[in-house]
mmCIF file of C-alpha atoms in Angstrom:
data_model
loop_
_atom_site.group_PDB
_atom_site.id
_atom_site.type_symbol
_atom_site.label_atom_id
_atom_site.label_comp_id
_atom_site.label_asym_id
_atom_site.label_seq_id
_atom_site.Cartn_x
_atom_site.Cartn_y
_atom_site.Cartn_z
ATOM 1 C CA MET A 56 0.000 0.000 0.000
ATOM 2 C CA THR A 57 1.453 3.355 -1.018
ATOM 3 C CA THR A 58 2.320 6.049 1.486
ATOM 4 C CA SER A 59 2.427 9.717 0.620
ATOM 5 C CA LYS A 60 5.685 11.538 0.001
ATOM 6 C CA ILE A 61 4.747 14.006 2.755
ATOM 7 C CA THR A 62 4.384 11.171 5.278
ATOM 8 C CA LYS A 63 7.751 9.724 4.248
ATOM 9 C CA GLU A 64 9.429 13.100 4.670
ATOM 10 C CA ARG A 65 7.849 13.543 8.119
ATOM 11 C CA VAL A 66 8.950 10.084 9.236
ATOM 12 C CA GLU A 67 12.523 10.624 8.026
ATOM 13 C CA LYS A 68 12.613 14.013 9.769
ATOM 14 C CA TYR A 69 11.667 12.326 13.042
ATOM 15 C CA LEU A 70 14.190 9.535 12.492
ATOM 16 C CA ALA A 71 16.929 12.109 11.924
ATOM 17 C CA GLU A 72 16.125 13.391 15.418
ATOM 18 C CA GLY A 73 16.358 9.862 16.834
ATOM 19 C CA LYS A 74 12.637 9.439 17.470
ATOM 20 C CA ARG A 75 9.429 8.146 15.930
ATOM 21 C CA PHE A 76 5.784 9.214 15.691
ATOM 22 C CA ASP A 77 4.831 7.216 18.788
ATOM 23 C CA GLY A 78 7.736 8.564 20.856
ATOM 24 C CA ARG A 79 9.910 5.453 20.706
ATOM 25 C CA LYS A 80 13.604 5.378 19.935
ATOM 26 C CA LEU A 81 14.714 3.829 16.652
ATOM 27 C CA GLU A 82 15.688 0.518 18.281
ATOM 28 C CA GLU A 83 12.806 0.376 20.771
ATOM 29 C CA PHE A 84 10.060 -2.252 20.667
ATOM 30 C CA ARG A 85 6.420 -1.611 21.458
ATOM 31 C CA ASP A 86 4.790 -3.101 24.556
ATOM 32 C CA LEU A 87 4.807 -6.902 24.451
ATOM 33 C CA LYS A 88 2.127 -9.110 25.982
ATOM 34 C CA ILE A 89 2.115 -12.916 25.814
ATOM 35 C CA GLU A 90 -0.802 -15.181 26.718
ATOM 36 C CA THR A 91 -0.424 -18.969 26.615
ATOM 37 C CA GLY A 92 -2.876 -21.850 26.756
ATOM 38 C CA ILE A 93 -5.484 -20.009 24.707
ATOM 39 C CA SER A 94 -6.605 -23.188 22.896
ATOM 40 C CA GLU A 95 -7.888 -26.238 24.754
ATOM 41 C CA ASN A 96 -7.321 -28.475 21.744
ATOM 42 C CA ALA A 97 -3.773 -27.533 20.784
ATOM 43 C CA GLU A 98 -0.662 -29.153 22.244
ATOM 44 C CA GLY A 99 0.551 -25.614 22.907
ATOM 45 C CA SER A 100 -0.710 -22.162 22.005
ATOM 46 C CA ALA A 101 0.044 -18.493 22.490
ATOM 47 C CA LYS A 102 -1.340 -15.097 21.644
ATOM 48 C CA VAL A 103 1.183 -12.296 21.205
ATOM 49 C CA THR A 104 0.265 -8.627 21.273
ATOM 50 C CA LEU A 105 3.030 -6.303 20.101
ATOM 51 C CA GLY A 106 1.678 -2.780 20.201
ATOM 52 C CA ASN A 107 -1.505 -3.161 18.157
ATOM 53 C CA THR A 108 -0.225 -6.177 16.218
ATOM 54 C CA GLU A 109 -1.804 -9.453 17.326
ATOM 55 C CA VAL A 110 -1.010 -13.027 16.306
ATOM 56 C CA ILE A 111 -2.033 -16.473 17.498
ATOM 57 C CA VAL A 112 0.234 -19.517 17.291
ATOM 58 C CA GLY A 113 -0.941 -23.086 17.737
ATOM 59 C CA ILE A 114 1.081 -26.311 18.026
ATOM 60 C CA LYS A 115 -0.335 -29.642 16.872
ATOM 61 C CA MET A 116 1.479 -32.978 16.757
ATOM 62 C CA ASN A 117 0.850 -36.176 14.871
ATOM 63 C CA VAL A 118 2.708 -39.383 14.112
ATOM 64 C CA GLY A 119 4.047 -39.942 10.617
ATOM 65 C CA THR A 120 7.005 -41.341 8.721
ATOM 66 C CA PRO A 121 10.435 -39.688 8.801
ATOM 67 C CA TYR A 122 12.196 -38.229 5.804
ATOM 68 C CA PRO A 123 14.563 -40.751 4.142
ATOM 69 C CA ASP A 124 17.638 -38.641 4.923
ATOM 70 C CA SER A 125 16.731 -38.273 8.620
ATOM 71 C CA ALA A 126 15.265 -41.626 9.580
ATOM 72 C CA ASP A 127 15.944 -41.103 13.290
ATOM 73 C CA SER A 128 14.447 -37.604 13.545
ATOM 74 C CA GLY A 129 10.998 -36.103 13.854
ATOM 75 C CA ASN A 130 9.627 -33.486 11.493
ATOM 76 C CA MET A 131 8.440 -29.902 11.854
ATOM 77 C CA MET A 132 6.538 -27.485 9.655
ATOM 78 C CA VAL A 133 5.573 -23.823 10.015
ATOM 79 C CA THR A 134 2.615 -22.425 8.104
ATOM 80 C CA ALA A 135 1.085 -18.961 8.269
ATOM 81 C CA GLU A 136 -2.364 -17.661 7.428
ATOM 82 C CA LEU A 137 -2.899 -13.926 7.097
ATOM 83 C CA LEU A 138 -6.573 -13.517 7.888
ATOM 84 C CA PRO A 139 -8.667 -10.858 6.126
ATOM 85 C CA LEU A 140 -9.925 -9.698 9.525
ATOM 86 C CA SER A 141 -6.385 -8.585 10.381
ATOM 87 C CA SER A 142 -5.918 -6.241 7.424
ATOM 88 C CA PRO A 143 -7.802 -5.101 4.296
ATOM 89 C CA ARG A 144 -4.701 -6.172 2.342
ATOM 90 C CA TYR A 145 -5.324 -9.864 2.970
ATOM 91 C CA GLU A 146 -7.864 -11.987 1.120
ATOM 92 C CA SER A 147 -9.409 -15.394 1.667
ATOM 93 C CA GLY A 148 -8.218 -18.284 -0.455
ATOM 94 C CA PRO A 149 -4.892 -20.000 -1.129
ATOM 95 C CA PRO A 150 -1.896 -18.457 0.677
ATOM 96 C CA LYS A 151 -0.195 -15.647 -1.193
ATOM 97 C CA PHE A 152 3.441 -14.574 -1.105
ATOM 98 C CA PRO A 153 3.396 -12.627 2.223
ATOM 99 C CA ALA A 154 1.993 -15.643 4.101
ATOM 100 C CA ILE A 155 4.306 -18.096 2.340
ATOM 101 C CA GLU A 156 7.330 -15.903 3.022
ATOM 102 C CA LEU A 157 6.423 -15.445 6.689
ATOM 103 C CA GLY A 158 6.067 -19.194 7.180
ATOM 104 C CA ARG A 159 9.337 -20.002 5.427
ATOM 105 C CA VAL A 160 11.367 -17.367 7.273
ATOM 106 C CA LEU A 161 10.117 -18.566 10.650
ATOM 107 C CA ASP A 162 10.490 -22.235 9.696
ATOM 108 C CA ARG A 163 14.122 -21.615 8.821
ATOM 109 C CA ALA A 164 14.768 -19.712 12.050
ATOM 110 C CA ILE A 165 13.423 -22.555 14.208
ATOM 111 C CA ARG A 166 14.876 -25.367 12.101
ATOM 112 C CA GLU A 167 18.396 -23.971 11.691
ATOM 113 C CA SER A 168 18.667 -23.031 15.370
ATOM 114 C CA LYS A 169 17.857 -26.663 16.285
ATOM 115 C CA PHE A 170 15.512 -25.298 18.960
ATOM 116 C CA ILE A 171 13.397 -28.450 18.681
ATOM 117 C CA ASP A 172 15.412 -31.605 19.373
ATOM 118 C CA LEU A 173 13.967 -33.594 16.488
ATOM 119 C CA LYS A 174 15.957 -36.735 17.314
ATOM 120 C CA LYS A 175 14.032 -37.054 20.583
ATOM 121 C CA LEU A 176 10.802 -37.134 18.577
ATOM 122 C CA CYS A 177 11.687 -40.482 16.986
ATOM 123 C CA ILE A 178 9.368 -43.353 18.002
ATOM 124 C CA VAL A 179 10.640 -46.157 15.735
ATOM 125 C CA GLU A 180 13.642 -45.306 13.587
ATOM 126 C CA GLY A 181 12.796 -45.268 9.910
ATOM 127 C CA GLU A 182 9.112 -45.918 10.600
ATOM 128 C CA LYS A 183 7.384 -43.613 13.066
ATOM 129 C CA VAL A 184 8.221 -40.143 14.325
ATOM 130 C CA TRP A 185 6.381 -37.173 15.743
ATOM 131 C CA THR A 186 5.719 -34.244 13.429
ATOM 132 C CA VAL A 187 5.321 -30.797 14.984
ATOM 133 C CA PHE A 188 2.922 -28.548 13.089
ATOM 134 C CA ILE A 189 3.266 -24.854 13.928
ATOM 135 C CA ASP A 190 0.398 -22.689 12.689
ATOM 136 C CA VAL A 191 0.493 -18.886 12.746
ATOM 137 C CA TYR A 192 -2.644 -16.752 12.367
ATOM 138 C CA SER A 193 -2.745 -12.969 12.143
ATOM 139 C CA LEU A 194 -5.483 -11.204 14.106
ATOM 140 C CA ASN A 195 -4.410 -7.605 13.578
ATOM 141 C CA ASP A 196 -1.533 -6.391 11.424
ATOM 142 C CA ASP A 197 -0.159 -3.082 12.630
ATOM 143 C CA GLY A 198 3.371 -3.900 11.506
ATOM 144 C CA ASN A 199 6.134 -6.387 12.297
ATOM 145 C CA LEU A 200 4.105 -9.582 12.083
ATOM 146 C CA LEU A 201 7.349 -11.505 11.566
ATOM 147 C CA ASP A 202 8.786 -10.734 14.981
ATOM 148 C CA ALA A 203 5.453 -11.093 16.779
ATOM 149 C CA ALA A 204 4.908 -14.506 15.185
ATOM 150 C CA GLY A 205 8.449 -15.618 16.027
ATOM 151 C CA ILE A 206 7.897 -14.718 19.678
ATOM 152 C CA GLY A 207 4.569 -16.550 19.593
ATOM 153 C CA ILE A 208 6.190 -19.705 18.222
ATOM 154 C CA VAL A 209 8.739 -19.742 21.038
ATOM 155 C CA ALA A 210 6.039 -19.192 23.681
ATOM 156 C CA ALA A 211 3.748 -21.874 22.248
ATOM 157 C CA LEU A 212 6.558 -24.434 21.966
ATOM 158 C CA LYS A 213 7.811 -23.779 25.490
ATOM 159 C CA THR A 214 4.362 -24.570 26.900
ATOM 160 C CA ALA A 215 3.471 -27.484 24.586
ATOM 161 C CA LYS A 216 2.910 -31.057 25.802
ATOM 162 C CA ILE A 217 3.291 -34.232 23.733
ATOM 163 C CA PRO A 218 -0.025 -36.090 23.309
ATOM 164 C CA LYS A 219 -0.387 -39.723 24.313
ATOM 165 C CA TYR A 220 0.216 -42.365 21.669
ATOM 166 C CA ASP A 221 -1.286 -45.872 21.695
ATOM 167 C CA SER A 222 1.463 -47.959 20.081
ATOM 168 C CA GLU A 223 -0.726 -51.078 19.856
ATOM 169 C CA LYS A 224 -3.517 -49.320 17.966
ATOM 170 C CA GLU A 225 -1.006 -46.969 16.315
ATOM 171 C CA LYS A 226 -3.212 -44.047 17.224
ATOM 172 C CA VAL A 227 -2.591 -40.612 18.708
ATOM 173 C CA LEU A 228 -4.948 -39.908 21.605
ATOM 174 C CA PHE A 229 -5.717 -36.314 20.749
ATOM 175 C CA GLY A 230 -6.881 -34.253 23.713
ATOM 176 C CA ASP A 231 -5.062 -36.548 26.158
ATOM 177 C CA TRP A 232 -1.567 -35.343 26.930
ATOM 178 C CA THR A 233 1.490 -36.777 28.617
ATOM 179 C CA ASP A 234 3.491 -34.766 31.138
ATOM 180 C CA GLU A 235 6.318 -34.614 28.610
ATOM 181 C CA ASN A 236 7.245 -31.283 27.087
ATOM 182 C CA VAL A 237 8.295 -30.878 23.471
ATOM 183 C CA PRO A 238 12.096 -31.386 23.648
ATOM 184 C CA LEU A 239 13.711 -27.977 23.268
ATOM 185 C CA SER A 240 17.182 -26.508 23.456
ATOM 186 C CA THR A 241 17.989 -24.133 26.306
ATOM 187 C CA GLU A 242 19.201 -21.667 23.652
ATOM 188 C CA VAL A 243 16.053 -19.786 22.672
ATOM 189 C CA PRO A 244 16.028 -18.509 19.065
ATOM 190 C CA LEU A 245 14.358 -15.197 18.313
ATOM 191 C CA SER A 246 13.672 -13.841 14.846
ATOM 192 C CA LEU A 247 14.096 -10.076 14.978
ATOM 193 C CA THR A 248 13.903 -7.793 11.964
ATOM 194 C CA ALA A 249 15.749 -4.585 11.134
ATOM 195 C CA HIS A 250 13.926 -2.314 8.674
ATOM 196 C CA LYS A 251 15.529 0.400 6.564
ATOM 197 C CA ILE A 252 13.801 3.729 5.920
ATOM 198 C CA GLY A 253 15.989 6.111 3.960
ATOM 199 C CA GLU A 254 19.371 5.953 5.665
ATOM 200 C CA TYR A 255 17.988 4.774 8.998
ATOM 201 C CA LEU A 256 17.530 1.297 10.496
ATOM 202 C CA ILE A 257 14.698 0.716 12.948
ATOM 203 C CA LEU A 258 13.205 -2.184 14.889
ATOM 204 C CA ASP A 259 9.549 -3.123 15.340
ATOM 205 C CA PRO A 260 7.900 -0.736 12.854
ATOM 206 C CA THR A 261 4.228 0.137 12.899
ATOM 207 C CA LYS A 262 2.363 -0.598 9.678
ATOM 208 C CA GLU A 263 2.762 3.047 8.621
ATOM 209 C CA GLU A 264 6.529 2.806 9.105
ATOM 210 C CA GLU A 265 6.674 -0.631 7.509
ATOM 211 C CA ASP A 266 5.066 0.736 4.346
ATOM 212 C CA LEU A 267 7.984 3.166 4.027
ATOM 213 C CA CYS A 268 10.703 0.528 4.370
ATOM 214 C CA GLU A 269 12.876 -0.004 1.317
ATOM 215 C CA THR A 270 14.263 -3.267 2.657
ATOM 216 C CA ARG A 271 14.487 -5.424 5.767
ATOM 217 C CA VAL A 272 16.539 -8.264 7.149
ATOM 218 C CA THR A 273 15.255 -10.866 9.606
ATOM 219 C CA ILE A 274 17.962 -12.400 11.775
ATOM 220 C CA GLY A 275 17.399 -15.587 13.732
ATOM 221 C CA SER A 276 19.764 -15.803 16.672
ATOM 222 C CA ALA A 277 20.196 -17.173 20.172
ATOM 223 C CA LYS A 278 22.423 -15.290 22.592
ATOM 224 C CA GLY A 279 24.647 -13.819 19.893
ATOM 225 C CA SER A 280 24.849 -16.919 17.697
ATOM 226 C CA ILE A 281 23.195 -16.314 14.316
ATOM 227 C CA SER A 282 21.405 -19.338 12.850
ATOM 228 C CA SER A 283 19.458 -17.784 9.982
ATOM 229 C CA MET A 284 19.142 -14.601 7.977
ATOM 230 C CA GLN A 285 16.568 -13.553 5.399
ATOM 231 C CA LYS A 286 16.394 -10.294 3.462
ATOM 232 C CA GLY A 287 13.030 -9.019 2.281
ATOM 233 C CA ASN A 288 11.951 -6.413 -0.281
ATOM 234 C CA LEU A 289 13.946 -5.417 -3.339
ATOM 235 C CA GLU A 290 16.529 -2.898 -2.175
ATOM 236 C CA SER A 291 20.002 -4.008 -1.095
ATOM 237 C CA LEU A 292 21.892 -3.388 2.135
ATOM 238 C CA LYS A 293 25.476 -2.226 2.340
ATOM 239 C CA ILE A 294 27.950 -4.244 4.402
ATOM 240 C CA GLU A 295 28.054 -1.582 7.112
ATOM 241 C CA GLU A 296 24.238 -1.538 7.201
ATOM 242 C CA MET A 297 24.178 -5.309 7.638
ATOM 243 C CA GLU A 298 26.659 -5.009 10.482
ATOM 244 C CA LYS A 299 24.513 -2.346 12.125
ATOM 245 C CA ALA A 300 21.394 -4.480 11.662
ATOM 246 C CA ILE A 301 23.113 -7.406 13.370
ATOM 247 C CA ASP A 302 24.160 -5.156 16.250
ATOM 248 C CA LEU A 303 20.619 -3.785 16.628
ATOM 249 C CA VAL A 304 19.128 -7.271 16.751
ATOM 250 C CA ASP A 305 21.826 -8.543 19.095
ATOM 251 C CA ASN A 306 21.237 -5.660 21.503
ATOM 252 C CA ALA A 307 17.463 -6.146 21.407
ATOM 253 C CA TYR A 308 17.606 -9.908 22.010
ATOM 254 C CA GLY A 309 18.241 -9.731 25.754
ATOM 255 C CA GLY A 310 15.314 -7.439 26.486
ATOM 256 C CA ILE A 311 12.836 -9.477 24.435
ATOM 257 C CA PHE A 312 14.120 -12.765 25.882
ATOM 258 C CA LYS A 313 13.691 -11.399 29.420
ATOM 259 C CA LYS A 314 10.096 -10.352 28.711
ATOM 260 C CA ILE A 315 9.300 -13.807 27.330
ATOM 261 C CA GLU A 316 10.759 -15.543 30.379
ATOM 262 C CA GLU A 317 8.928 -13.222 32.777
ATOM 263 C CA GLN A 318 5.564 -13.762 31.106
ATOM 264 C CA LEU A 319 5.930 -17.543 30.851
ATOM 265 C CA LYS A 320 6.572 -18.051 34.564
#
């Protein structure tokens, strides 16, 4: 959606002064609220509110066959649905590029960080493994859905329980859970995105700011160790801008991680 030249000039004027329309600093996130256990039927679930952006994440598990090249490991899949109720930009029907991109970026961040210990999800090597399905739904898009969804995935996984499995009947007992958590690493991956407007890099843009961004880079990391990186939009980033983006994300990680831990207690 296009934004007027006047709005762009106003935003860049504010950024030059080190501030934004809502009073935040360039690297400052909006208020973050996390609610877990919002679905009685999911293995794990979370609702994340980041400013006015809202997303729901649900975890479902089922038993299937492993991939041939990882016979002793479970599977995982992230899908995203951008609901029309969350923005007039989104339409019903098959997923379009924004939803596909969001799912793939977050899938890569979780997969490459090895946050889920997939080997512990093996039931019978080469025959039966658990598959973790991670579903993301947008409720309101006021910018930075990527980061909000990434936080929601972490929160939902950290509170998820493995359902019971009847090995004799080869049947998952949905709605009846074990006391066993989904096996996770202690290194929590967060996908945080730096957005470029003019010559400035910012974190957690509102939708108005996001519409002005020439490019963005989403960095998946855990305590300073980068596991994934994905650039979006058409414009390029200079090496020094990439370095600054990494620094911004690295500096923001601790504060976001602390808020997640506090709200999941």
